[in-house]
mmCIF file of C-alpha atoms and ligand atoms in Angstrom:
data_model
loop_
_atom_site.group_PDB
_atom_site.id
_atom_site.type_symbol
_atom_site.label_atom_id
_atom_site.label_comp_id
_atom_site.label_asym_id
_atom_site.label_seq_id
_atom_site.Cartn_x
_atom_site.Cartn_y
_atom_site.Cartn_z
ATOM 1 C CA MET G 1 136.338 132.822 2.435
ATOM 2 C CA SER G 2 140.007 133.961 1.127
ATOM 3 C CA VAL G 3 142.115 136.053 1.514
ATOM 4 C CA VAL G 4 141.757 137.141 -1.896
ATOM 5 C CA ASP G 5 138.045 136.933 -1.427
ATOM 6 C CA VAL G 6 138.459 139.558 1.530
ATOM 7 C CA ASP G 7 140.092 141.791 0.126
ATOM 8 C CA LEU G 8 137.814 142.174 -3.056
ATOM 9 C CA ALA G 9 134.768 142.194 0.262
ATOM 10 C CA GLY G 10 136.535 145.685 1.005
ATOM 11 C CA ALA G 11 137.222 147.197 -2.286
ATOM 12 C CA VAL G 12 132.790 146.446 -3.382
ATOM 13 C CA GLU G 13 131.583 148.006 0.369
ATOM 14 C CA GLY G 14 134.282 150.402 -0.410
ATOM 15 C CA ALA G 15 132.811 150.976 -3.719
ATOM 16 C CA ALA G 16 129.019 150.960 -2.835
ATOM 17 C CA ALA G 17 130.128 153.022 0.270
ATOM 18 C CA HIS G 18 131.807 156.367 -2.307
ATOM 19 C CA LEU G 19 128.969 155.318 -4.782
ATOM 20 C CA TYR G 20 126.161 155.495 -2.764
ATOM 21 C CA VAL G 21 127.344 159.773 -0.999
ATOM 22 C CA TRP G 22 128.716 160.315 -4.283
ATOM 23 C CA SER G 23 125.572 159.958 -6.706
ATOM 24 C CA LEU G 24 123.644 161.898 -3.700
ATOM 25 C CA LYS G 25 126.183 165.020 -4.604
ATOM 26 C CA ASP G 26 127.880 165.222 -7.752
ATOM 27 C CA ILE G 27 125.260 164.407 -10.619
ATOM 28 C CA PRO G 28 126.706 163.501 -14.252
ATOM 29 C CA GLN G 29 127.623 166.331 -16.945
ATOM 30 C CA ASP G 30 124.811 165.119 -19.071
ATOM 31 C CA LEU G 31 122.109 165.726 -16.533
ATOM 32 C CA ARG G 32 123.969 168.810 -16.114
ATOM 33 C CA ASP G 33 123.731 169.704 -19.802
ATOM 34 C CA ALA G 34 119.812 168.652 -20.064
ATOM 35 C CA LEU G 35 118.860 171.207 -17.384
ATOM 36 C CA ALA G 36 121.196 173.689 -18.845
ATOM 37 C CA ASP G 37 119.580 173.558 -22.263
ATOM 38 C CA ALA G 38 115.853 173.610 -20.848
ATOM 39 C CA SER G 39 116.120 176.103 -19.407
ATOM 40 C CA GLU G 40 117.133 177.604 -22.405
ATOM 41 C CA ARG G 41 114.215 175.933 -24.270
ATOM 42 C CA GLU G 42 112.209 177.181 -21.694
ATOM 43 C CA THR G 43 109.400 179.852 -22.460
ATOM 44 C CA SER G 44 106.724 180.179 -19.488
ATOM 45 C CA VAL G 45 108.528 182.491 -16.659
ATOM 46 C CA THR G 46 107.385 180.600 -14.094
ATOM 47 C CA GLY G 47 108.807 177.606 -15.595
ATOM 48 C CA ARG G 48 112.705 179.205 -16.066
ATOM 49 C CA ARG G 49 112.667 180.440 -12.222
ATOM 50 C CA VAL G 50 111.815 176.596 -11.417
ATOM 51 C CA LEU G 51 115.230 175.706 -14.033
ATOM 52 C CA SER G 52 117.133 178.358 -12.519
ATOM 53 C CA THR G 53 116.635 177.474 -8.880
ATOM 54 C CA ILE G 54 117.470 173.912 -9.523
ATOM 55 C CA LEU G 55 120.911 175.340 -11.238
ATOM 56 C CA ARG G 56 121.241 177.422 -8.378
ATOM 57 C CA ASN G 57 120.282 174.183 -5.747
ATOM 58 C CA VAL G 58 123.291 172.450 -7.982
ATOM 59 C CA GLU G 59 125.654 174.694 -8.232
ATOM 60 C CA VAL G 60 125.425 175.259 -4.659
ATOM 61 C CA ALA G 61 125.328 171.605 -3.614
ATOM 62 C CA ASP G 62 128.871 171.852 -5.811
ATOM 63 C CA THR G 63 130.103 174.467 -4.153
ATOM 64 C CA GLU G 64 129.676 173.693 0.055
ATOM 65 C CA ARG G 65 130.072 169.724 -0.874
ATOM 66 C CA ASN G 66 126.361 169.066 0.084
ATOM 67 C CA LEU G 67 123.725 166.730 -1.317
ATOM 68 C CA VAL G 68 121.782 168.107 -4.518
ATOM 69 C CA CYS G 69 118.719 166.825 -2.459
ATOM 70 C CA GLN G 70 117.538 165.952 1.233
ATOM 71 C CA ASP G 71 115.770 162.544 0.136
ATOM 72 C CA THR G 72 118.537 159.912 -0.766
ATOM 73 C CA GLY G 73 116.691 157.855 -1.075
ATOM 74 C CA ILE G 74 116.797 153.784 -1.513
ATOM 75 C CA ALA G 75 120.286 153.209 -2.250
ATOM 76 C CA VAL G 76 119.198 150.804 -5.631
ATOM 77 C CA TYR G 77 122.935 148.612 -7.233
ATOM 78 C CA THR G 78 122.929 147.809 -10.383
ATOM 79 C CA CYS G 79 125.366 144.822 -10.886
ATOM 80 C CA ARG G 80 127.353 143.478 -14.029
ATOM 81 C CA VAL G 81 129.812 140.552 -12.290
ATOM 82 C CA GLY G 82 131.979 139.176 -15.379
ATOM 83 C CA GLU G 83 131.678 134.955 -15.333
ATOM 84 C CA ARG G 84 135.213 134.822 -13.657
ATOM 85 C CA PHE G 85 135.344 137.622 -11.054
ATOM 86 C CA PRO G 86 136.266 136.348 -7.835
ATOM 87 C CA LEU G 87 133.770 137.303 -5.634
ATOM 88 C CA HIS G 88 130.740 134.781 -5.546
ATOM 89 C CA PRO G 89 127.647 137.512 -5.894
ATOM 90 C CA ALA G 90 126.277 136.482 -2.278
ATOM 91 C CA ARG G 91 129.406 138.194 -1.383
ATOM 92 C CA ILE G 92 128.970 140.907 -2.999
ATOM 93 C CA TYR G 93 125.584 141.658 -2.377
ATOM 94 C CA GLU G 94 126.772 141.660 1.096
ATOM 95 C CA ALA G 95 129.408 143.739 0.622
ATOM 96 C CA LEU G 96 126.675 146.538 -0.592
ATOM 97 C CA LYS G 97 124.628 146.043 2.158
ATOM 98 C CA ALA G 98 127.599 146.448 4.693
ATOM 99 C CA GLY G 99 129.205 150.038 2.263
ATOM 100 C CA THR G 100 125.531 151.644 2.278
ATOM 101 C CA GLU G 101 125.276 150.910 5.969
ATOM 102 C CA ARG G 102 128.693 152.328 6.652
ATOM 103 C CA ALA G 103 127.734 155.730 3.754
ATOM 104 C CA THR G 104 124.556 156.132 5.709
ATOM 105 C CA LEU G 105 126.273 156.239 9.230
ATOM 106 C CA GLU G 106 130.222 158.284 8.374
ATOM 107 C CA HIS G 107 128.313 161.013 6.249
ATOM 108 C CA PRO G 108 125.486 160.552 7.697
ATOM 109 C CA LEU G 109 122.892 160.299 5.505
ATOM 110 C CA ARG G 110 119.063 159.732 6.392
ATOM 111 C CA SER G 111 117.724 156.385 6.816
ATOM 112 C CA ASN G 112 114.328 156.149 5.311
ATOM 113 C CA ALA G 113 114.204 152.300 5.585
ATOM 114 C CA VAL G 114 110.950 151.098 7.039
ATOM 115 C CA HIS G 115 109.446 147.838 8.208
ATOM 116 C CA THR G 116 106.802 147.833 4.970
ATOM 117 C CA ILE G 117 103.807 146.483 7.502
ATOM 118 C CA THR G 118 105.258 148.240 11.129
ATOM 119 C CA ARG G 119 107.331 151.688 9.138
ATOM 120 C CA GLU G 120 109.174 150.615 12.348
ATOM 121 C CA ASN G 121 113.077 152.352 10.543
ATOM 122 C CA THR G 122 114.757 149.123 9.808
ATOM 123 C CA GLY G 123 118.740 150.387 10.203
ATOM 124 C CA PRO G 124 121.353 152.813 7.384
ATOM 125 C CA ASN G 125 119.293 152.224 4.824
ATOM 126 C CA THR G 126 119.445 148.863 4.731
ATOM 127 C CA GLY G 127 116.674 146.319 5.717
ATOM 128 C CA HIS G 128 115.032 143.107 4.754
ATOM 129 C CA ARG G 129 116.089 143.287 0.781
ATOM 130 C CA LEU G 130 116.887 146.230 1.383
ATOM 131 C CA PRO G 131 119.419 147.929 -1.253
ATOM 132 C CA ILE G 132 117.698 146.254 -3.732
ATOM 133 C CA VAL G 133 120.371 145.292 -6.385
ATOM 134 C CA HIS G 134 119.911 144.272 -10.559
ATOM 135 C CA TRP G 135 122.110 141.549 -11.654
ATOM 136 C CA GLU G 136 123.447 141.257 -14.956
ATOM 137 C CA PHE G 137 126.240 138.243 -15.798
ATOM 138 C CA VAL G 138 129.205 138.851 -18.656
ATOM 139 C CA PRO G 139 131.111 135.766 -20.580
ATOM 140 C CA ASP G 140 134.489 135.930 -20.516
ATOM 141 C CA TRP G 141 135.377 138.580 -18.088
ATOM 142 C CA ASP G 142 136.592 139.058 -14.504
ATOM 143 C CA GLY G 143 135.810 141.884 -13.600
ATOM 144 C CA LEU G 144 132.419 144.203 -12.185
ATOM 145 C CA ASP G 145 130.721 147.180 -12.475
ATOM 146 C CA VAL G 146 128.325 148.178 -9.642
ATOM 147 C CA LYS G 147 125.684 151.330 -10.877
ATOM 148 C CA CYS G 148 124.582 153.070 -7.883
ATOM 149 C CA VAL G 149 120.922 154.888 -8.711
ATOM 150 C CA PRO G 150 118.965 156.441 -5.276
ATOM 151 C CA LYS G 151 115.757 155.773 -6.327
ATOM 152 C CA GLY G 152 113.986 159.325 -3.971
ATOM 153 C CA SER G 153 109.967 158.034 -2.719
ATOM 154 C CA GLY G 154 108.691 161.172 -5.099
ATOM 155 C CA SER G 155 109.513 160.148 -8.240
ATOM 156 C CA GLU G 156 109.266 156.255 -7.439
ATOM 157 C CA ASN G 157 105.688 157.095 -6.070
ATOM 158 C CA MET G 158 104.625 158.111 -9.369
ATOM 159 C CA SER G 159 105.855 153.696 -10.937
ATOM 160 C CA PHE G 160 102.583 152.641 -13.325
ATOM 161 C CA LEU G 161 102.374 148.673 -15.019
ATOM 162 C CA LYS G 162 99.361 148.342 -17.291
ATOM 163 C CA MET G 163 99.331 145.321 -19.054
ATOM 164 C CA CYS G 164 98.002 146.662 -22.582
ATOM 165 C CA VAL G 165 96.854 143.650 -24.786
ATOM 166 C CA PRO G 166 98.181 143.111 -28.128
ATOM 167 C CA ALA G 167 94.884 144.969 -30.420
ATOM 168 C CA ASP G 168 96.126 148.372 -28.308
ATOM 169 C CA GLY G 169 99.789 147.978 -30.301
ATOM 170 C CA VAL G 170 101.800 151.135 -29.898
ATOM 171 C CA ARG G 171 99.828 153.869 -30.342
ATOM 172 C CA GLY G 172 97.981 151.617 -26.160
ATOM 173 C CA ILE G 173 101.774 152.141 -25.506
ATOM 174 C CA LYS G 174 102.214 156.180 -26.028
ATOM 175 C CA GLN G 175 98.606 156.172 -24.626
ATOM 176 C CA PHE G 176 99.272 155.095 -21.335
ATOM 177 C CA VAL G 177 103.204 156.774 -20.881
ATOM 178 C CA LEU G 178 101.075 159.865 -21.558
ATOM 179 C CA GLU G 179 98.117 158.722 -19.209
ATOM 180 C CA SER G 180 100.750 158.419 -16.376
ATOM 181 C CA ILE G 181 102.681 161.778 -16.261
ATOM 182 C CA VAL G 182 99.616 163.648 -17.433
ATOM 183 C CA GLY G 183 98.196 162.370 -13.840
ATOM 184 C CA ALA G 184 102.095 162.134 -12.233
ATOM 185 C CA GLY G 185 101.950 166.008 -12.974
ATOM 186 C CA GLY G 186 104.739 167.852 -10.430
ATOM 187 C CA LYS G 187 104.094 165.430 -8.124
ATOM 188 C CA PRO G 188 107.123 163.186 -9.620
ATOM 189 C CA CYS G 189 109.503 166.616 -9.588
ATOM 190 C CA PRO G 190 109.976 167.698 -13.079
ATOM 191 C CA PRO G 191 111.540 167.841 -15.370
ATOM 192 C CA GLY G 192 113.032 164.052 -15.183
ATOM 193 C CA ILE G 193 113.416 161.356 -17.129
ATOM 194 C CA VAL G 194 110.164 158.866 -17.586
ATOM 195 C CA GLY G 195 111.766 155.484 -17.882
ATOM 196 C CA VAL G 196 109.349 152.526 -20.265
ATOM 197 C CA GLY G 197 110.277 149.458 -20.090
ATOM 198 C CA ILE G 198 107.979 147.270 -22.469
ATOM 199 C CA GLY G 199 107.581 143.441 -23.277
ATOM 200 C CA GLY G 200 108.539 140.308 -21.107
ATOM 201 C CA SER G 201 106.453 139.528 -18.104
ATOM 202 C CA ALA G 202 104.418 142.162 -15.302
ATOM 203 C CA ASP G 203 107.750 142.120 -13.269
ATOM 204 C CA TYR G 204 110.355 142.427 -15.616
ATOM 205 C CA ALA G 205 108.529 145.268 -17.231
ATOM 206 C CA MET G 206 108.909 147.895 -14.312
ATOM 207 C CA TYR G 207 112.488 146.035 -14.162
ATOM 208 C CA LEU G 208 113.125 147.603 -17.753
ATOM 209 C CA ALA G 209 111.593 150.922 -17.080
ATOM 210 C CA LYS G 210 113.687 151.395 -14.119
ATOM 211 C CA GLU G 211 117.219 150.551 -16.619
ATOM 212 C CA ALA G 212 116.149 153.062 -18.963
ATOM 213 C CA ILE G 213 116.320 155.640 -16.241
ATOM 214 C CA ALA G 214 119.108 155.082 -15.288
ATOM 215 C CA ARG G 215 120.367 155.254 -19.232
ATOM 216 C CA PRO G 216 122.860 158.683 -19.582
ATOM 217 C CA ILE G 217 120.059 161.076 -21.224
ATOM 218 C CA GLY G 218 119.474 161.062 -23.916
ATOM 219 C CA THR G 219 121.066 157.755 -25.577
ATOM 220 C CA ARG G 220 119.099 155.950 -27.641
ATOM 221 C CA ASN G 221 117.948 152.678 -27.463
ATOM 222 C CA PRO G 222 119.655 150.425 -30.332
ATOM 223 C CA ASP G 223 116.263 149.304 -31.490
ATOM 224 C CA ARG G 224 115.371 151.763 -34.344
ATOM 225 C CA HIS G 225 111.339 150.675 -33.793
ATOM 226 C CA VAL G 226 112.007 151.317 -30.684
ATOM 227 C CA ALA G 227 114.704 154.743 -30.582
ATOM 228 C CA GLN G 228 111.259 155.814 -32.962
ATOM 229 C CA LEU G 229 109.422 154.927 -29.874
ATOM 230 C CA GLU G 230 111.343 157.496 -27.974
ATOM 231 C CA ASP G 231 111.530 160.720 -29.942
ATOM 232 C CA GLU G 232 107.508 160.437 -30.827
ATOM 233 C CA LEU G 233 107.398 160.138 -26.725
ATOM 234 C CA PHE G 234 109.384 162.664 -26.156
ATOM 235 C CA GLU G 235 108.042 164.782 -27.377
ATOM 236 C CA LEU G 236 103.994 164.403 -26.658
ATOM 237 C CA LEU G 237 105.218 164.213 -23.500
ATOM 238 C CA ASN G 238 106.396 167.634 -23.573
ATOM 239 C CA GLU G 239 103.139 169.074 -25.319
ATOM 240 C CA THR G 240 101.409 168.443 -22.311
ATOM 241 C CA GLY G 241 102.425 171.774 -20.608
ATOM 242 C CA ILE G 242 102.888 169.573 -17.255
ATOM 243 C CA GLY G 243 106.364 171.945 -17.288
ATOM 244 C CA PRO G 244 109.039 172.694 -14.150
ATOM 245 C CA MET G 245 107.710 170.727 -10.895
ATOM 246 C CA GLY G 246 104.568 170.848 -13.052
ATOM 247 C CA LEU G 247 103.425 174.839 -12.574
ATOM 248 C CA GLY G 248 103.586 174.983 -16.141
ATOM 249 C CA GLY G 249 105.865 175.669 -19.487
ATOM 250 C CA ASP G 250 107.741 173.524 -22.360
ATOM 251 C CA VAL G 251 109.388 171.723 -20.591
ATOM 252 C CA THR G 252 107.820 168.669 -18.330
ATOM 253 C CA VAL G 253 110.687 165.745 -19.641
ATOM 254 C CA LEU G 254 113.967 165.789 -19.722
ATOM 255 C CA GLN G 255 114.042 162.516 -21.593
ATOM 256 C CA CYS G 256 111.885 159.111 -22.095
ATOM 257 C CA HIS G 257 114.459 156.343 -22.096
ATOM 258 C CA VAL G 258 112.342 153.177 -23.600
ATOM 259 C CA GLU G 259 114.055 149.410 -23.133
ATOM 260 C CA HIS G 260 112.003 146.424 -23.940
ATOM 261 C CA ALA G 261 112.193 142.640 -23.975
ATOM 262 C CA ASP G 262 110.217 140.335 -26.550
ATOM 263 C CA THR G 263 107.134 138.724 -25.076
ATOM 264 C CA HIS G 264 104.458 136.179 -24.893
ATOM 265 C CA MET G 265 102.577 136.104 -28.573
ATOM 266 C CA THR G 266 99.403 137.756 -26.073
ATOM 267 C CA LEU G 267 101.084 140.141 -24.122
ATOM 268 C CA ASN G 268 102.174 143.604 -24.077
ATOM 269 C CA PRO G 269 103.122 144.799 -20.759
ATOM 270 C CA VAL G 270 103.779 148.267 -20.022
ATOM 271 C CA ALA G 271 105.403 149.919 -17.272
ATOM 272 C CA VAL G 272 106.795 153.609 -16.562
ATOM 273 C CA ASN G 273 109.320 153.996 -14.305
ATOM 274 C CA TYR G 274 110.146 158.197 -13.582
ATOM 275 C CA GLN G 275 113.020 159.132 -12.169
ATOM 276 C CA CYS G 276 113.636 163.118 -10.931
ATOM 277 C CA TRP G 277 115.492 166.027 -12.018
ATOM 278 C CA ALA G 278 117.773 164.800 -9.207
ATOM 279 C CA ALA G 279 118.554 161.593 -11.306
ATOM 280 C CA ARG G 280 121.614 160.585 -9.753
ATOM 281 C CA ARG G 281 123.803 157.784 -11.073
ATOM 282 C CA ALA G 282 127.705 157.392 -10.585
ATOM 283 C CA THR G 283 129.508 154.483 -10.894
ATOM 284 C CA ALA G 284 132.389 151.730 -10.395
ATOM 285 C CA HIS G 285 134.544 149.626 -12.272
ATOM 286 C CA VAL G 286 136.227 146.501 -9.790
ATOM 287 C CA SER G 287 139.261 144.597 -11.269
ATOM 288 C CA ALA G 288 139.641 141.098 -10.260
ATOM 289 C CA SER G 289 142.830 142.343 -8.345
ATOM 290 C CA GLY G 290 139.922 145.333 -6.154
ATOM 291 C CA ASP G 291 141.475 148.334 -8.023
ATOM 292 C CA VAL G 292 138.562 150.282 -7.872
ATOM 293 C CA GLU G 293 138.090 153.621 -11.005
ATOM 294 C CA TYR G 294 135.239 155.728 -10.662
ATOM 295 C CA ASP G 295 133.083 156.954 -13.314
ATOM 296 C CA ARG G 296 130.337 159.778 -13.107
ATOM 297 C CA GLU G 297 129.295 159.376 -16.719
ATOM 298 C CA ALA G 298 128.103 155.729 -17.322
HETATM 299 S S1 SF4 A 301 111.485 163.524 -6.021
HETATM 300 FE FE1 SF4 A 301 113.676 163.846 -6.665
HETATM 301 S S2 SF4 A 301 113.789 166.089 -6.569
HETATM 302 FE FE2 SF4 A 301 111.929 166.029 -5.806
HETATM 303 S S3 SF4 A 301 112.277 165.412 -3.412
HETATM 304 FE FE3 SF4 A 301 112.516 163.030 -3.836
HETATM 305 S S4 SF4 A 301 114.667 163.038 -4.688
HETATM 306 FE FE4 SF4 A 301 114.304 164.859 -4.010
#
């Protein structure tokens, strides 16, 4: 490994360690605004009470520099790697893993990772194929963006996939999303962000749903057909009356984001991934020379 590699690996490890803890404590402004807005438009007394407790929770986390929720989740990173970034993705993965372990041990954070059969703890939030990393490769660029989205189990357990058929059309997509969210009720700690992935294949649709929850709240898909579906689902889901924490009310979701991929002419996959009100995310931009800039809003 060259000196450049060593320095960059250290920078990426440090960025991962910082991102994991930071994202758990300091939620983005768009989420703060969405929660405050939800509290304004909620009309149910219980719903307003729940939302004011959530806002107070965020305030206490800020003042005490503490976590917004005890469930530190699974660390999920999305990496956008420039084609000229001088550290190979295999080494980036090692650095992200080391950073996750460091954050868990040094803070310390609860270690949630277990073997899926034996349920034995596998270490400081790492294990076989943990943390989870999604990759995107960017041509003509020498930088690296790392976004950390810790995913709590309450909301991750409320993930659903249906292989609709083309004849089901957009109506079938909406019906499945609606049924999923109504079935989930208060379990995913609403109000949160509903991520929907449509098209591609079964696995890719769920990947897209996960991408959708990591977008800043209220951003719209650049495809106008998809953006229209986002608007319609947002309205529809808030008519369910599930409300904050499932206790009834007007605000069931803060937003609905949809990501799409073109698909086979006989396929129509739909995936739903829920992100709870503690929709934590934070990003680091790493330059080819190892400089790191942090961005809470990306
Ligand atoms: S679902 Fe979210 S808010 Fe609920 S316990 Fe898990 S991390 Fe916390």
